[in-house]
C-alpha cells in the first residue's frame, strides 16, 4: 500500500524534476582536485571547480595539514567560545585581518554559516535588508532567517537600489563581490556611496574575488581601491581560491566582538579542525606571494574569450575565471554538458533554481592549474557542440 504515503509524495516530486530536466545527480570524483581528474572511473579535463589558484592539492598545503594534524590532532573538540579556539585558529584570523587590511577577522565553519551569522546578528524584525537579485543563496537565506524585510534590487544596479532606498530606511545592503554564477563584478564604489548615504551597513561576500582580484589577492574591494570605510563588512571563503575549507568575516573591532557575542552560527557549532587553519595559513601565504598564479589565470581567461569569440559563442561581460555560456533552457544546458562529457570534458550544467528560470548555462571556470593547451582542448570541444546557435 503506497498510495498517498508521504514517501510517495516525494517520489512524485522527484519524477517531476526529472521530467523538467531539473534533477541533479552527483558525480563521484576519484582523484584530488585538479584539471585532470577521474570521474565515475573515466579521466576528465574539468572546468567547473572553484579552485581558482590551484591550491586545493598543493603539496605545501597538504604538508601543512599533515604537520598541523601531528601537532593538534584532528578534532577541535568544542565551539570557539568553549575551548575549541586554538592558537592555529587565532593566527589564521590575524593573517586574514592583515590580508584584507581590516582590524579584525573572525573564522566561521562555512561561508553559508558566515552569511547567516552576520546578517542575523545585524538585522532583525522591523529592519530592511537590500540584496542584489542575483546574490548567492546563503545571503538571501540569511535575510529570511533574520526576520527583517528582504528587498531585492535589480542586478548590479546601484541607481535602482538608490531609488528603492528613497522609499524607506535600510539596515544592511548585501552583495556578492563577484557574482558566483555570472562572474561579473558588483559596482562596489557606487554601492559603497549609496549605502553610506543611507546610513546602512554594506556587506560584500567576496567568495569568488578573494585570492583572485586585487593586490596579492586581497579581493574585489581592493580591486576598486576600497577599504574598511567603504566596505565595512567583508566576508570571504577559504574553500575556493585558497583551496581549503571554511570562511571568515573581516571588519571593525566592534563588528567582530558583536559577532562573537551574538552570531548564532558562530556560537553554536564546533570549531573546524586546527590543522585546517594551519593548512589555510600556508595557502594564503602562497596565494599572496605567487602573483604568477593570477597572471597565468588572466592569460587563460583572455585566450578563452578570444577563442570563444572566434567561434561565435555569446560571452558575458565577465572579467573573472567564471565564464558562463548561456543555454537558456535546462534541457539545452544539460545536452551541452553531456556532449562535452562525451569528449572527456567536465562542465556541469547550472539550472534553476540556482539561476533564474530561462538562464540555464554552462558555468565554465578556470584555474591557475590549467594550461593553455587545456583551454584549446575546451574550445575545440565547444566548437563541436550540437546546434550551438540554435
Ligand atoms: C560558495 C559561496 C558561499 C558559501 O561558502 P561555503 O564555504 O561553500 O559555505 C557563499 N557565498 C558565495 C557567493 C559563494 O559562492
XYZ file of C-alpha atoms and ligand atoms in Angstrom:
405
model
C 0.000 0.000 0.000
C 1.936 3.054 -1.200
C -0.839 5.279 -2.433
C -0.980 8.551 -0.533
C 2.025 7.922 1.725
C 4.463 10.794 2.399
C 7.204 8.869 0.589
C 5.048 8.526 -2.483
C 4.624 12.287 -2.495
C 8.404 12.681 -2.573
C 8.692 10.234 -5.439
C 6.111 12.148 -7.443
C 8.054 15.383 -6.898
C 11.312 13.744 -7.923
C 9.706 12.345 -11.075
C 8.509 15.840 -11.949
C 12.010 17.293 -11.509
C 13.363 14.546 -13.764
C 10.736 15.331 -16.423
C 11.661 19.042 -16.278
C 15.382 18.203 -16.698
C 15.980 19.722 -13.269
C 17.036 16.546 -11.474
C 20.533 16.799 -10.003
C 22.985 13.949 -9.779
C 26.358 13.790 -8.075
C 29.372 12.558 -9.962
C 31.922 10.579 -7.998
C 35.396 12.134 -8.044
C 38.168 9.588 -7.695
C 41.194 11.888 -7.744
C 42.287 15.043 -5.884
C 41.019 18.401 -7.170
C 42.791 19.448 -10.326
C 42.091 19.966 -14.019
C 42.937 16.362 -14.853
C 40.651 14.278 -12.732
C 38.971 10.916 -12.672
C 35.191 10.888 -12.532
C 32.966 7.824 -12.407
C 36.002 5.784 -13.447
C 36.899 7.912 -16.506
C 39.655 10.515 -16.974
C 38.260 14.026 -17.447
C 39.528 17.533 -18.034
C 37.392 19.690 -15.760
C 36.379 23.324 -15.945
C 33.944 23.638 -13.063
C 35.965 23.841 -9.871
C 36.325 26.965 -7.709
C 39.960 26.036 -7.007
C 40.982 29.163 -8.938
C 44.623 29.246 -7.879
C 45.259 25.501 -7.999
C 45.943 25.255 -4.266
C 43.459 22.546 -3.205
C 46.025 19.790 -3.661
C 49.231 21.859 -3.452
C 51.998 19.782 -1.791
C 52.907 22.555 0.676
C 49.274 22.980 1.730
C 48.941 19.211 2.130
C 52.159 19.129 4.197
C 50.853 21.953 6.417
C 47.661 19.970 7.036
C 49.712 16.899 7.920
C 52.055 18.667 10.303
C 49.069 20.543 11.741
C 47.448 17.178 12.494
C 50.692 15.895 14.037
C 50.683 18.889 16.351
C 46.990 19.384 17.043
C 45.334 16.052 16.369
C 42.139 16.160 14.330
C 39.101 17.478 16.160
C 38.887 20.921 17.749
C 36.759 19.379 20.489
C 34.334 22.244 21.063
C 32.959 25.551 19.884
C 35.295 28.589 19.808
C 33.682 30.059 22.931
C 34.053 26.833 24.920
C 37.591 25.546 24.420
C 37.876 24.954 20.674
C 39.665 28.207 19.765
C 43.289 27.175 19.165
C 46.430 29.231 18.559
C 46.254 27.984 14.933
C 42.755 29.470 14.502
C 43.907 32.664 16.156
C 46.952 33.040 13.896
C 44.759 32.469 10.858
C 42.357 35.208 11.985
C 45.281 37.592 12.366
C 46.588 36.676 8.902
C 43.136 37.219 7.357
C 42.800 40.625 9.030
C 46.196 41.578 7.678
C 45.494 40.245 4.175
C 42.223 42.153 3.916
C 43.514 45.295 5.658
C 40.855 45.215 8.400
C 41.320 45.496 12.181
C 39.870 42.039 12.910
C 38.671 38.842 11.247
C 36.531 36.042 12.633
C 36.535 32.459 11.352
C 33.290 30.659 10.564
C 32.936 26.992 9.641
C 31.495 27.716 6.184
C 30.580 30.676 4.011
C 26.933 29.754 4.302
C 27.209 29.997 8.091
C 29.206 33.240 7.952
C 26.445 34.927 5.963
C 23.742 33.563 8.280
C 25.731 34.730 11.295
C 26.493 38.255 10.205
C 23.093 39.143 8.751
C 21.083 37.689 11.642
C 23.367 39.463 14.124
C 22.896 42.875 12.488
C 19.307 42.847 11.220
C 16.054 41.750 12.792
C 12.317 42.247 12.856
C 11.408 45.768 11.728
C 14.637 46.247 9.722
C 15.020 46.115 5.955
C 17.812 44.281 4.160
C 18.511 45.091 0.496
C 20.119 42.471 -1.707
C 21.117 42.154 -5.346
C 18.673 39.892 -7.191
C 21.488 37.523 -8.148
C 23.091 37.218 -4.711
C 24.232 33.821 -3.506
C 21.518 31.713 -1.860
C 23.219 31.959 1.537
C 22.824 35.757 1.604
C 19.159 35.511 0.668
C 18.517 32.731 3.199
C 20.266 34.763 5.892
C 17.941 37.726 5.366
C 14.907 35.427 5.538
C 16.187 33.869 8.764
C 16.824 37.313 10.285
C 13.074 38.130 10.073
C 13.964 41.505 8.555
C 12.110 42.583 5.422
C 14.096 41.453 2.363
C 14.072 43.655 -0.736
C 15.907 42.571 -3.874
C 17.234 45.305 -6.164
C 17.943 44.909 -9.894
C 21.220 43.162 -10.638
C 24.338 45.331 -10.187
C 22.168 48.447 -10.315
C 23.250 50.980 -7.684
C 20.893 53.636 -9.113
C 17.987 51.169 -8.888
C 18.963 50.476 -5.297
C 19.086 54.205 -4.527
C 15.541 54.613 -5.906
C 14.293 51.793 -3.678
C 16.107 53.280 -0.679
C 14.319 56.580 -1.174
C 11.111 54.818 -0.099
C 12.337 53.730 3.320
C 15.280 53.051 5.560
C 17.830 50.269 5.236
C 19.743 48.416 7.920
C 22.022 46.466 5.628
C 22.884 46.144 1.933
C 24.449 42.868 0.804
C 26.069 41.909 -2.478
C 28.330 39.289 -3.968
C 31.668 40.953 -4.891
C 31.981 38.672 -7.926
C 28.657 37.073 -8.850
C 29.000 33.360 -8.405
C 27.110 32.193 -11.481
C 27.832 35.143 -13.807
C 31.385 36.156 -12.973
C 30.679 39.882 -13.255
C 31.701 42.365 -10.566
C 29.338 44.292 -8.319
C 29.623 48.086 -8.802
C 31.228 48.428 -5.367
C 32.199 52.128 -5.480
C 28.604 53.139 -6.274
C 27.147 50.672 -3.762
C 29.531 51.979 -1.103
C 28.439 55.574 -1.748
C 24.762 54.591 -1.753
C 24.965 52.607 1.465
C 26.921 55.318 3.217
C 24.285 57.876 2.209
C 21.569 55.565 3.530
C 23.450 55.022 6.793
C 23.338 51.257 6.172
C 25.926 48.537 6.556
C 27.466 47.281 3.298
C 28.298 43.571 3.305
C 30.396 42.243 0.416
C 30.523 38.456 0.013
C 33.829 38.007 -1.806
C 33.802 34.223 -2.125
C 34.934 34.488 -5.758
C 37.065 37.635 -5.617
C 39.351 36.824 -2.731
C 42.663 35.359 -3.876
C 41.835 36.249 -7.478
C 41.337 40.025 -7.604
C 43.188 42.924 -6.010
C 46.794 43.289 -4.927
C 48.120 39.940 -3.688
C 44.587 38.543 -3.994
C 43.086 40.962 -1.452
C 39.754 40.720 -3.222
C 37.216 42.852 -5.043
C 37.125 45.824 -2.625
C 40.896 46.173 -3.073
C 40.457 45.831 -6.848
C 38.351 49.017 -6.676
C 40.681 50.673 -4.144
C 38.077 50.464 -1.377
C 38.940 49.915 2.283
C 37.190 49.456 5.600
C 35.388 52.814 5.440
C 33.702 51.970 2.152
C 33.185 48.230 2.732
C 32.721 47.817 6.480
C 31.845 44.098 6.270
C 33.924 41.801 4.103
C 33.042 38.129 4.028
C 35.366 35.624 2.357
C 35.501 31.879 1.916
C 38.511 29.618 2.203
C 37.262 26.678 0.122
C 37.574 28.433 -3.235
C 40.741 30.279 -4.324
C 42.549 29.352 -1.093
C 41.822 25.687 -1.750
C 40.974 24.599 1.806
C 37.714 24.989 3.746
C 35.888 27.477 5.923
C 35.130 31.197 5.830
C 35.571 34.464 7.683
C 34.129 37.912 8.239
C 36.513 40.882 8.483
C 35.715 44.335 9.836
C 35.983 46.651 12.795
C 36.753 45.653 16.358
C 33.146 46.394 17.390
C 31.705 44.377 14.495
C 33.799 41.303 15.270
C 33.119 41.487 19.018
C 29.391 41.784 18.239
C 29.563 38.654 16.067
C 31.404 36.750 18.806
C 28.674 37.721 21.294
C 25.663 37.147 19.077
C 26.181 35.346 15.732
C 24.383 32.065 16.381
C 26.081 30.181 13.540
C 29.394 31.139 15.171
C 28.464 30.322 18.738
C 26.521 27.099 18.435
C 28.868 24.987 16.355
C 32.141 23.116 16.743
C 35.286 24.937 15.619
C 36.871 23.497 12.460
C 40.000 21.338 12.941
C 43.054 23.420 13.943
C 45.146 21.565 11.334
C 42.852 23.034 8.695
C 43.726 26.510 9.951
C 47.413 25.605 9.626
C 46.831 24.464 6.032
C 44.910 27.654 5.209
C 47.715 29.824 6.608
C 50.091 28.138 4.164
C 47.624 28.519 1.273
C 47.184 32.234 1.965
C 50.940 32.777 2.060
C 51.300 31.075 -1.346
C 48.328 32.938 -2.803
C 49.679 36.277 -1.667
C 53.261 35.656 -2.770
C 52.762 33.919 -6.118
C 51.395 36.601 -8.399
C 52.170 34.327 -11.343
C 49.046 32.318 -10.468
C 46.805 35.349 -11.010
C 48.758 36.394 -14.123
C 48.520 32.930 -15.666
C 44.807 32.746 -14.833
C 44.265 36.058 -16.508
C 46.113 34.867 -19.643
C 43.901 31.748 -19.741
C 40.756 33.884 -19.490
C 41.942 36.108 -22.345
C 42.767 33.085 -24.505
C 39.375 31.549 -23.811
C 37.474 34.743 -24.556
C 39.359 35.325 -27.803
C 38.843 31.730 -28.935
C 35.188 31.708 -27.941
C 34.575 34.973 -29.796
C 36.129 33.465 -32.920
C 33.740 30.519 -32.569
C 30.837 32.954 -32.363
C 29.923 31.975 -28.818
C 27.994 34.545 -26.810
C 30.123 35.551 -23.841
C 29.022 37.671 -20.907
C 30.901 40.697 -19.597
C 32.810 38.650 -17.037
C 36.488 39.529 -16.479
C 36.922 36.737 -13.902
C 37.646 32.989 -14.031
C 33.861 32.396 -14.105
C 32.854 32.389 -17.797
C 29.235 31.333 -18.288
C 27.827 30.177 -21.626
C 24.092 30.810 -21.538
C 21.976 27.965 -22.870
C 18.524 29.198 -21.877
C 16.602 26.009 -21.226
C 17.676 23.424 -18.706
C 17.404 20.755 -21.424
C 19.861 22.585 -23.656
C 22.357 23.210 -20.852
C 22.223 19.515 -19.984
C 22.668 18.466 -23.609
C 25.767 20.689 -23.900
C 27.214 19.366 -20.680
C 26.606 15.774 -21.785
C 28.181 16.385 -25.202
C 31.276 17.846 -23.537
C 31.424 14.908 -21.186
C 31.480 12.511 -24.123
C 34.537 14.449 -25.301
C 36.167 13.945 -21.888
C 35.445 17.453 -20.594
C 33.570 18.132 -17.404
C 31.499 21.323 -17.136
C 28.370 20.948 -15.046
C 25.114 22.438 -16.264
C 23.769 25.062 -13.872
C 19.985 25.104 -13.860
C 17.150 26.742 -11.917
C 16.711 27.340 -9.049
C 20.455 28.052 -8.792
C 19.976 30.574 -11.640
C 16.750 32.311 -12.757
C 14.453 30.308 -14.989
C 15.355 30.611 -18.686
C 19.038 31.269 -17.916
C 20.387 27.731 -17.540
C 24.029 27.680 -18.514
C 27.389 26.029 -18.604
C 29.411 27.639 -15.837
C 32.956 27.340 -17.131
C 35.657 28.143 -14.587
C 39.405 28.369 -14.971
C 42.220 27.605 -12.570
C 45.881 28.561 -12.484
C 46.446 24.797 -12.713
C 45.056 24.754 -16.286
C 47.440 25.085 -19.232
C 46.881 26.987 -22.470
C 46.560 23.561 -24.163
C 43.708 22.702 -21.764
C 41.890 25.857 -22.852
C 42.434 24.963 -26.513
C 41.023 21.490 -25.887
C 37.921 23.061 -24.308
C 37.497 25.453 -27.257
C 37.821 22.563 -29.692
C 35.120 20.607 -27.847
C 32.879 23.701 -27.711
C 33.240 24.143 -31.480
C 31.637 20.723 -31.891
C 28.654 21.309 -29.621
C 25.353 20.333 -31.207
C 23.288 23.254 -32.503
C 25.226 25.830 -30.569
C 23.495 28.612 -32.420
C 20.028 27.042 -32.486
C 30.415 29.273 -2.124
C 29.756 30.525 -1.704
C 29.309 30.703 -0.400
C 29.309 29.594 0.603
O 30.585 29.290 1.046
P 30.862 27.836 1.662
O 32.104 27.988 2.421
O 30.973 26.930 0.475
O 29.674 27.510 2.507
C 28.802 31.939 -0.042
N 28.714 32.933 -0.919
C 29.114 32.793 -2.208
C 28.997 33.951 -3.153
C 29.632 31.577 -2.642
O 29.988 31.417 -3.909
